[in-house]
């Protein structure tokens, strides 16, 4: 008899009127929001401002989502093409299927392109977003829990995941991805939870290292440490999963990718530490650029106010018409008033 386990949610979606809200999508939106907020806080400490991060996010987030989906489609083409596939499912991202490597690749390229356009130090941006990416990935794994997907092999551990077969979650109808039948009540390795914990620990370590070794680490090195940490964890966590995946030499393709990126991350760390620029130097450059942007914005706003003021002066208010009593004065009286103007220079009408 199983005495302890992690339960699975009974739902993965809900309705608001005719609209279907997928909890997986909500976790993705929450992850993006938290990542932008964390990145903005860290970026401001380096000399930037929140508007710059928002502009970068407008480029990087859509590119990252597209890249994540493309990676999943490329690595599992049979789900979308061929006799058993449906290409329309490519657009149904709420059903799961976002590859982190595609997200990092296209998202990074879009962010780099914007930084190059605005002359922001891209290495500083990488360091600012590194912990935020790990936290976002941890939040995103909650979506896998609600979908009951991407879990590991059967286990008897007290923290095993128990599937809910009565709900609407994706995993409720596919207990064993490898085709074998699993007895009712079988527990599975909660790989989503392992990765959540691994990522949160990594985020905390990156923040701590960044503060303690700020004078030693070169700009961009924290991002390489993010790559090293994440791939090290992903390698063993991926090995526990039993969902369908292509294999090479008996090993899942994503495991090979994780190991390859881990090696590249180590090489990148060595190169950055030997040839990279000082964080303090690039932070000073960022502060200068930020001050210039803010000054230009202030000048633009001031110019806008001046233009509005000129337009107002060019269209003065019409003088007030005389009332009926004044109009009825004898012509001689009005003539005398015209010959003797008000000593304070005020007339019967308003002049601008």
Coordinates of C-alpha atoms in Angstrom, one line a residue:
X1 CA 0.0 0.0 0.0
X2 CA 1.3 3.4 -0.9
X3 CA 1.5 5.7 2.1
X4 CA 3.2 8.7 0.7
X5 CA 3.3 10.2 -2.8
X6 CA 3.0 13.5 -4.8
X7 CA -0.6 13.9 -6.1
X8 CA -1.3 15.2 -9.6
X9 CA -3.9 17.9 -10.4
X10 CA -7.2 16.7 -11.7
X11 CA -7.4 19.5 -14.3
X12 CA -5.1 21.2 -16.8
X13 CA -7.6 23.7 -18.1
X14 CA -10.7 25.7 -17.1
X15 CA -13.3 27.8 -18.8
X16 CA -14.2 31.5 -18.5
X17 CA -17.3 31.6 -20.6
X18 CA -16.5 30.2 -24.1
X19 CA -12.8 30.7 -23.6
X20 CA -10.6 27.8 -22.6
X21 CA -7.7 28.8 -20.2
X22 CA -4.8 26.3 -20.2
X23 CA -2.9 26.2 -17.0
X24 CA 0.3 25.3 -18.9
X25 CA 0.0 28.6 -20.7
X26 CA -0.5 30.5 -17.5
X27 CA 2.7 29.0 -16.0
X28 CA 4.5 30.1 -19.2
X29 CA 3.2 33.7 -18.8
X30 CA 4.1 33.7 -15.1
X31 CA 7.6 32.5 -15.9
X32 CA 8.1 35.2 -18.5
X33 CA 6.8 37.9 -16.2
X34 CA 9.1 36.8 -13.3
X35 CA 12.1 36.6 -15.6
X36 CA 11.5 40.1 -17.0
X37 CA 11.1 41.5 -13.5
X38 CA 14.3 39.8 -12.1
X39 CA 16.3 40.8 -15.2
X40 CA 15.1 44.4 -14.9
X41 CA 16.2 44.6 -11.2
X42 CA 19.6 43.2 -12.0
X43 CA 20.0 45.3 -15.1
X44 CA 19.3 48.5 -13.2
X45 CA 22.1 47.7 -10.7
X46 CA 24.5 47.5 -13.7
X47 CA 23.5 50.9 -14.9
X48 CA 20.5 50.3 -17.2
X49 CA 16.8 50.9 -16.7
X50 CA 13.6 48.9 -16.9
X51 CA 12.5 50.3 -20.3
X52 CA 15.6 48.8 -21.9
X53 CA 14.7 45.3 -20.6
X54 CA 11.1 45.7 -21.7
X55 CA 12.3 46.6 -25.2
X56 CA 14.7 43.6 -25.3
X57 CA 11.9 41.3 -24.0
X58 CA 9.6 42.4 -26.8
X59 CA 12.2 41.0 -29.2
X60 CA 13.6 38.0 -27.3
X61 CA 10.4 36.5 -25.8
X62 CA 8.5 35.9 -29.1
X63 CA 11.7 34.7 -30.7
X64 CA 12.3 32.4 -27.8
X65 CA 8.8 30.9 -28.0
X66 CA 9.2 30.3 -31.7
X67 CA 12.6 28.7 -31.2
X68 CA 11.4 26.5 -28.4
X69 CA 8.6 25.2 -30.6
X70 CA 10.7 24.7 -33.6
X71 CA 13.2 22.7 -31.6
X72 CA 10.4 20.4 -30.5
X73 CA 9.1 20.0 -34.0
X74 CA 12.5 19.3 -35.5
X75 CA 13.4 16.7 -32.8
X76 CA 9.9 14.9 -33.0
X77 CA 8.8 15.4 -36.6
X78 CA 6.6 12.3 -36.6
X79 CA 4.1 14.0 -34.3
X80 CA 3.4 16.7 -36.9
X81 CA 4.2 15.2 -40.3
X82 CA 3.7 12.0 -42.1
X83 CA 0.8 9.5 -42.0
X84 CA 0.4 9.7 -38.2
X85 CA 1.1 13.5 -37.8
X86 CA -0.9 16.6 -38.0
X87 CA 0.9 19.8 -38.9
X88 CA -1.8 21.9 -37.4
X89 CA -0.7 20.7 -34.0
X90 CA 2.5 22.7 -34.4
X91 CA 0.6 25.8 -33.2
X92 CA -1.0 24.1 -30.2
X93 CA 1.7 25.0 -27.8
X94 CA -0.7 24.7 -24.8
X95 CA -0.4 20.9 -25.2
X96 CA 3.2 21.1 -24.3
X97 CA 6.3 20.7 -26.4
X98 CA 8.8 23.6 -25.9
X99 CA 12.5 22.8 -26.2
X100 CA 14.7 25.0 -24.0
X101 CA 17.6 24.9 -26.4
X102 CA 15.6 26.4 -29.2
X103 CA 14.3 29.1 -26.8
X104 CA 17.8 30.0 -25.6
X105 CA 19.2 30.0 -29.2
X106 CA 16.6 32.2 -31.0
X107 CA 15.9 34.3 -27.9
X108 CA 19.6 35.0 -27.4
X109 CA 20.0 35.9 -31.1
X110 CA 17.1 38.4 -30.9
X111 CA 18.4 39.9 -27.7
X112 CA 21.9 40.2 -29.1
X113 CA 20.6 41.9 -32.3
X114 CA 18.8 44.5 -30.2
X115 CA 21.8 45.1 -28.0
X116 CA 23.9 45.6 -31.0
X117 CA 21.4 48.1 -32.5
X118 CA 21.3 50.1 -29.2
X119 CA 25.0 49.6 -28.3
X120 CA 24.2 47.8 -25.0
X121 CA 26.9 45.5 -23.6
X122 CA 25.4 42.1 -24.5
X123 CA 27.7 40.3 -22.0
X124 CA 26.1 42.3 -19.1
X125 CA 22.7 41.4 -20.3
X126 CA 23.6 37.7 -20.3
X127 CA 24.8 38.0 -16.7
X128 CA 21.6 39.9 -15.7
X129 CA 19.2 37.3 -17.1
X130 CA 21.1 34.1 -16.1
X131 CA 19.5 33.6 -12.7
X132 CA 16.2 34.8 -14.1
X133 CA 16.2 32.1 -16.8
X134 CA 16.6 29.4 -14.2
X135 CA 13.8 30.7 -12.1
X136 CA 11.6 31.0 -15.2
X137 CA 12.4 27.4 -16.2
X138 CA 11.5 26.2 -12.7
X139 CA 8.1 27.9 -12.9
X140 CA 7.5 26.5 -16.3
X141 CA 7.9 22.9 -15.0
X142 CA 4.8 23.5 -13.0
X143 CA 3.0 23.4 -16.3
X144 CA 4.3 19.8 -16.9
X145 CA 2.9 18.9 -13.5
X146 CA -0.6 20.1 -14.4
X147 CA -0.4 18.4 -17.8
X148 CA 0.9 15.2 -16.1
X149 CA 3.7 14.9 -18.7
X150 CA 7.5 14.4 -18.8
X151 CA 7.7 12.2 -15.7
X152 CA 10.2 9.5 -15.1
X153 CA 10.2 5.7 -14.7
X154 CA 8.1 3.9 -12.1
X155 CA 9.5 4.2 -8.6
X156 CA 8.7 3.2 -5.0
X157 CA 10.1 6.4 -3.5
X158 CA 7.8 8.2 -1.0
X159 CA 7.9 11.3 -3.3
X160 CA 6.8 9.4 -6.4
X161 CA 4.3 11.1 -8.6
X162 CA 0.8 9.6 -8.6
X163 CA -1.2 10.2 -11.8
X164 CA -4.8 11.3 -11.7
X165 CA -6.6 9.1 -14.3
X166 CA -10.0 10.8 -13.7
X167 CA -9.1 14.3 -14.8
X168 CA -8.5 16.2 -18.1
X169 CA -4.7 16.3 -17.9
X170 CA -2.7 15.0 -20.9
X171 CA -1.0 12.3 -18.9
X172 CA -4.2 10.8 -17.5
X173 CA -4.5 8.7 -20.7
X174 CA -0.8 7.7 -21.1
X175 CA 0.6 6.3 -18.0
X176 CA 3.5 4.6 -19.6
X177 CA 5.0 6.2 -22.7
X178 CA 7.0 3.1 -23.6
X179 CA 3.8 1.2 -24.4
X180 CA 3.9 -1.2 -21.4
X181 CA 1.0 -1.4 -19.0
X182 CA 1.5 -0.1 -15.5
X183 CA -0.6 -1.3 -12.6
X184 CA -3.1 1.2 -11.2
X185 CA -1.5 3.2 -8.4
X186 CA 2.0 3.0 -9.9
X187 CA 4.2 6.0 -8.9
X188 CA 6.6 7.7 -11.2
X189 CA 9.8 9.7 -10.8
X190 CA 8.7 13.4 -10.6
X191 CA 11.3 14.7 -13.0
X192 CA 9.5 18.0 -13.2
X193 CA 10.1 18.5 -9.5
X194 CA 13.8 17.5 -9.7
X195 CA 14.4 20.1 -12.4
X196 CA 12.5 22.7 -10.4
X197 CA 14.6 22.2 -7.4
X198 CA 17.8 22.0 -9.4
X199 CA 17.0 25.3 -11.2
X200 CA 16.1 27.2 -8.1
X201 CA 19.3 26.1 -6.4
X202 CA 21.3 27.1 -9.4
X203 CA 19.6 30.6 -9.5
X204 CA 20.5 31.1 -5.9
X205 CA 24.1 30.0 -6.5
X206 CA 24.5 32.4 -9.5
X207 CA 23.2 35.3 -7.5
X208 CA 25.5 34.5 -4.6
X209 CA 28.5 34.0 -6.9
X210 CA 27.8 37.2 -8.7
X211 CA 27.9 39.2 -5.5
X212 CA 30.9 37.5 -3.9
X213 CA 33.1 37.3 -7.0
X214 CA 31.9 40.4 -8.8
X215 CA 35.5 41.7 -9.1
X216 CA 36.9 38.5 -10.3
X217 CA 34.4 37.3 -12.8
X218 CA 34.4 38.8 -16.3
X219 CA 31.3 40.0 -18.0
X220 CA 29.4 37.1 -19.5
X221 CA 30.9 34.5 -17.2
X222 CA 27.7 34.1 -15.1
X223 CA 25.8 33.1 -18.2
X224 CA 28.3 30.4 -19.0
X225 CA 27.9 29.2 -15.4
X226 CA 24.2 29.1 -16.0
X227 CA 24.8 26.9 -19.1
X228 CA 27.1 24.6 -17.2
X229 CA 24.8 24.2 -14.2
X230 CA 21.6 23.7 -16.2
X231 CA 23.1 21.1 -18.6
X232 CA 24.7 19.2 -15.8
X233 CA 21.3 18.7 -14.1
X234 CA 19.4 18.2 -17.4
X235 CA 21.8 15.3 -18.3
X236 CA 20.8 13.1 -15.4
X237 CA 17.2 14.3 -15.1
X238 CA 16.7 13.6 -18.9
X239 CA 18.0 10.1 -18.3
X240 CA 15.2 9.4 -15.9
X241 CA 12.4 10.3 -18.2
X242 CA 10.3 7.7 -20.1
X243 CA 8.4 9.8 -22.6
X244 CA 9.0 9.2 -26.2
X245 CA 12.3 10.6 -27.6
X246 CA 14.7 9.8 -30.4
X247 CA 17.9 8.0 -29.3
X248 CA 21.4 7.8 -30.7
X249 CA 23.5 4.8 -29.6
X250 CA 20.9 3.9 -27.0
X251 CA 21.0 7.4 -25.4
X252 CA 18.3 10.0 -25.7
X253 CA 19.1 12.8 -28.1
X254 CA 18.5 15.5 -25.5
X255 CA 21.1 13.8 -23.2
X256 CA 23.6 14.1 -26.0
X257 CA 22.7 17.7 -26.6
X258 CA 23.0 18.5 -22.9
X259 CA 26.4 16.9 -22.7
X260 CA 27.6 18.7 -25.8
X261 CA 26.3 22.1 -24.5
X262 CA 27.9 21.4 -21.1
X263 CA 31.3 21.0 -22.8
X264 CA 30.7 24.2 -24.8
X265 CA 29.8 26.0 -21.7
X266 CA 33.0 25.0 -19.9
X267 CA 35.0 26.2 -23.0
X268 CA 33.1 29.4 -23.1
X269 CA 33.7 30.1 -19.4
X270 CA 37.5 29.6 -19.9
X271 CA 37.5 31.9 -23.0
X272 CA 35.4 34.6 -21.2
X273 CA 37.6 34.6 -18.1
X274 CA 40.7 34.9 -20.3
X275 CA 39.5 37.4 -22.9
X276 CA 36.4 38.9 -21.6
X277 CA 36.0 42.5 -20.4
X278 CA 35.6 43.7 -16.9
X279 CA 32.1 43.9 -15.6
X280 CA 32.8 47.4 -14.0
X281 CA 34.1 48.7 -17.4
X282 CA 31.0 47.6 -19.3
X283 CA 28.7 48.8 -16.5
X284 CA 30.2 52.3 -16.8
X285 CA 29.5 52.1 -20.6
X286 CA 25.9 51.1 -19.9
X287 CA 25.5 53.9 -17.4
X288 CA 26.7 56.4 -20.0
X289 CA 24.4 55.0 -22.7
X290 CA 21.5 55.1 -20.3
X291 CA 22.1 58.7 -19.3
X292 CA 22.3 59.7 -23.0
X293 CA 19.0 58.0 -23.7
X294 CA 17.3 59.6 -20.8
X295 CA 18.7 63.0 -21.8
X296 CA 17.5 62.6 -25.3
X297 CA 14.0 61.6 -24.0
X298 CA 13.9 64.6 -21.8
X299 CA 14.9 66.9 -24.7
X300 CA 12.3 65.3 -26.9
X301 CA 9.6 65.8 -24.3
X302 CA 10.7 69.4 -23.8
X303 CA 10.6 70.1 -27.5
X304 CA 7.1 68.6 -27.6
X305 CA 5.9 71.0 -24.9
X306 CA 7.5 74.0 -26.7
X307 CA 5.9 73.0 -30.0
X308 CA 2.5 72.8 -28.3
X309 CA 3.1 76.2 -26.7
X310 CA 3.9 77.8 -30.0
X311 CA 0.8 76.3 -31.6
X312 CA -1.3 77.8 -28.7
X313 CA 0.3 81.3 -29.2
X314 CA -0.3 81.1 -33.0
X315 CA -4.0 80.6 -32.3
X316 CA -5.0 83.3 -29.7
X317 CA -8.4 83.3 -28.1
X318 CA -10.9 85.7 -29.8
X319 CA -11.6 89.0 -28.0
X320 CA -14.7 89.1 -26.0
X321 CA -17.6 90.9 -27.6
X322 CA -19.0 94.0 -25.9
X323 CA -22.2 93.5 -24.0
X324 CA -25.4 95.2 -25.0
X325 CA -25.1 98.0 -22.4
X326 CA -21.7 99.1 -23.8
X327 CA -23.0 98.8 -27.4
X328 CA -25.8 101.1 -26.5
X329 CA -23.5 103.9 -25.3
X330 CA -23.6 107.1 -27.3
X331 CA -20.9 107.3 -29.9
X332 CA -19.3 110.3 -28.3
X333 CA -18.8 108.4 -25.0
X334 CA -17.2 105.5 -26.7
X335 CA -14.9 107.8 -28.6
X336 CA -13.8 109.4 -25.4
X337 CA -13.0 106.0 -23.9
X338 CA -10.9 105.1 -27.0
X339 CA -9.0 108.4 -26.6
X340 CA -8.3 107.6 -22.9
X341 CA -7.1 104.0 -22.6
X342 CA -7.0 102.3 -19.2
X343 CA -3.9 103.4 -17.3
X344 CA -3.0 99.7 -16.6
X345 CA -3.2 98.8 -20.2
X346 CA -6.3 96.7 -19.9
X347 CA -9.1 96.9 -22.5
X348 CA -12.5 95.4 -22.6
X349 CA -11.2 92.3 -24.5
X350 CA -8.7 89.6 -23.5
X351 CA -5.5 89.6 -25.4
X352 CA -2.8 87.0 -25.3

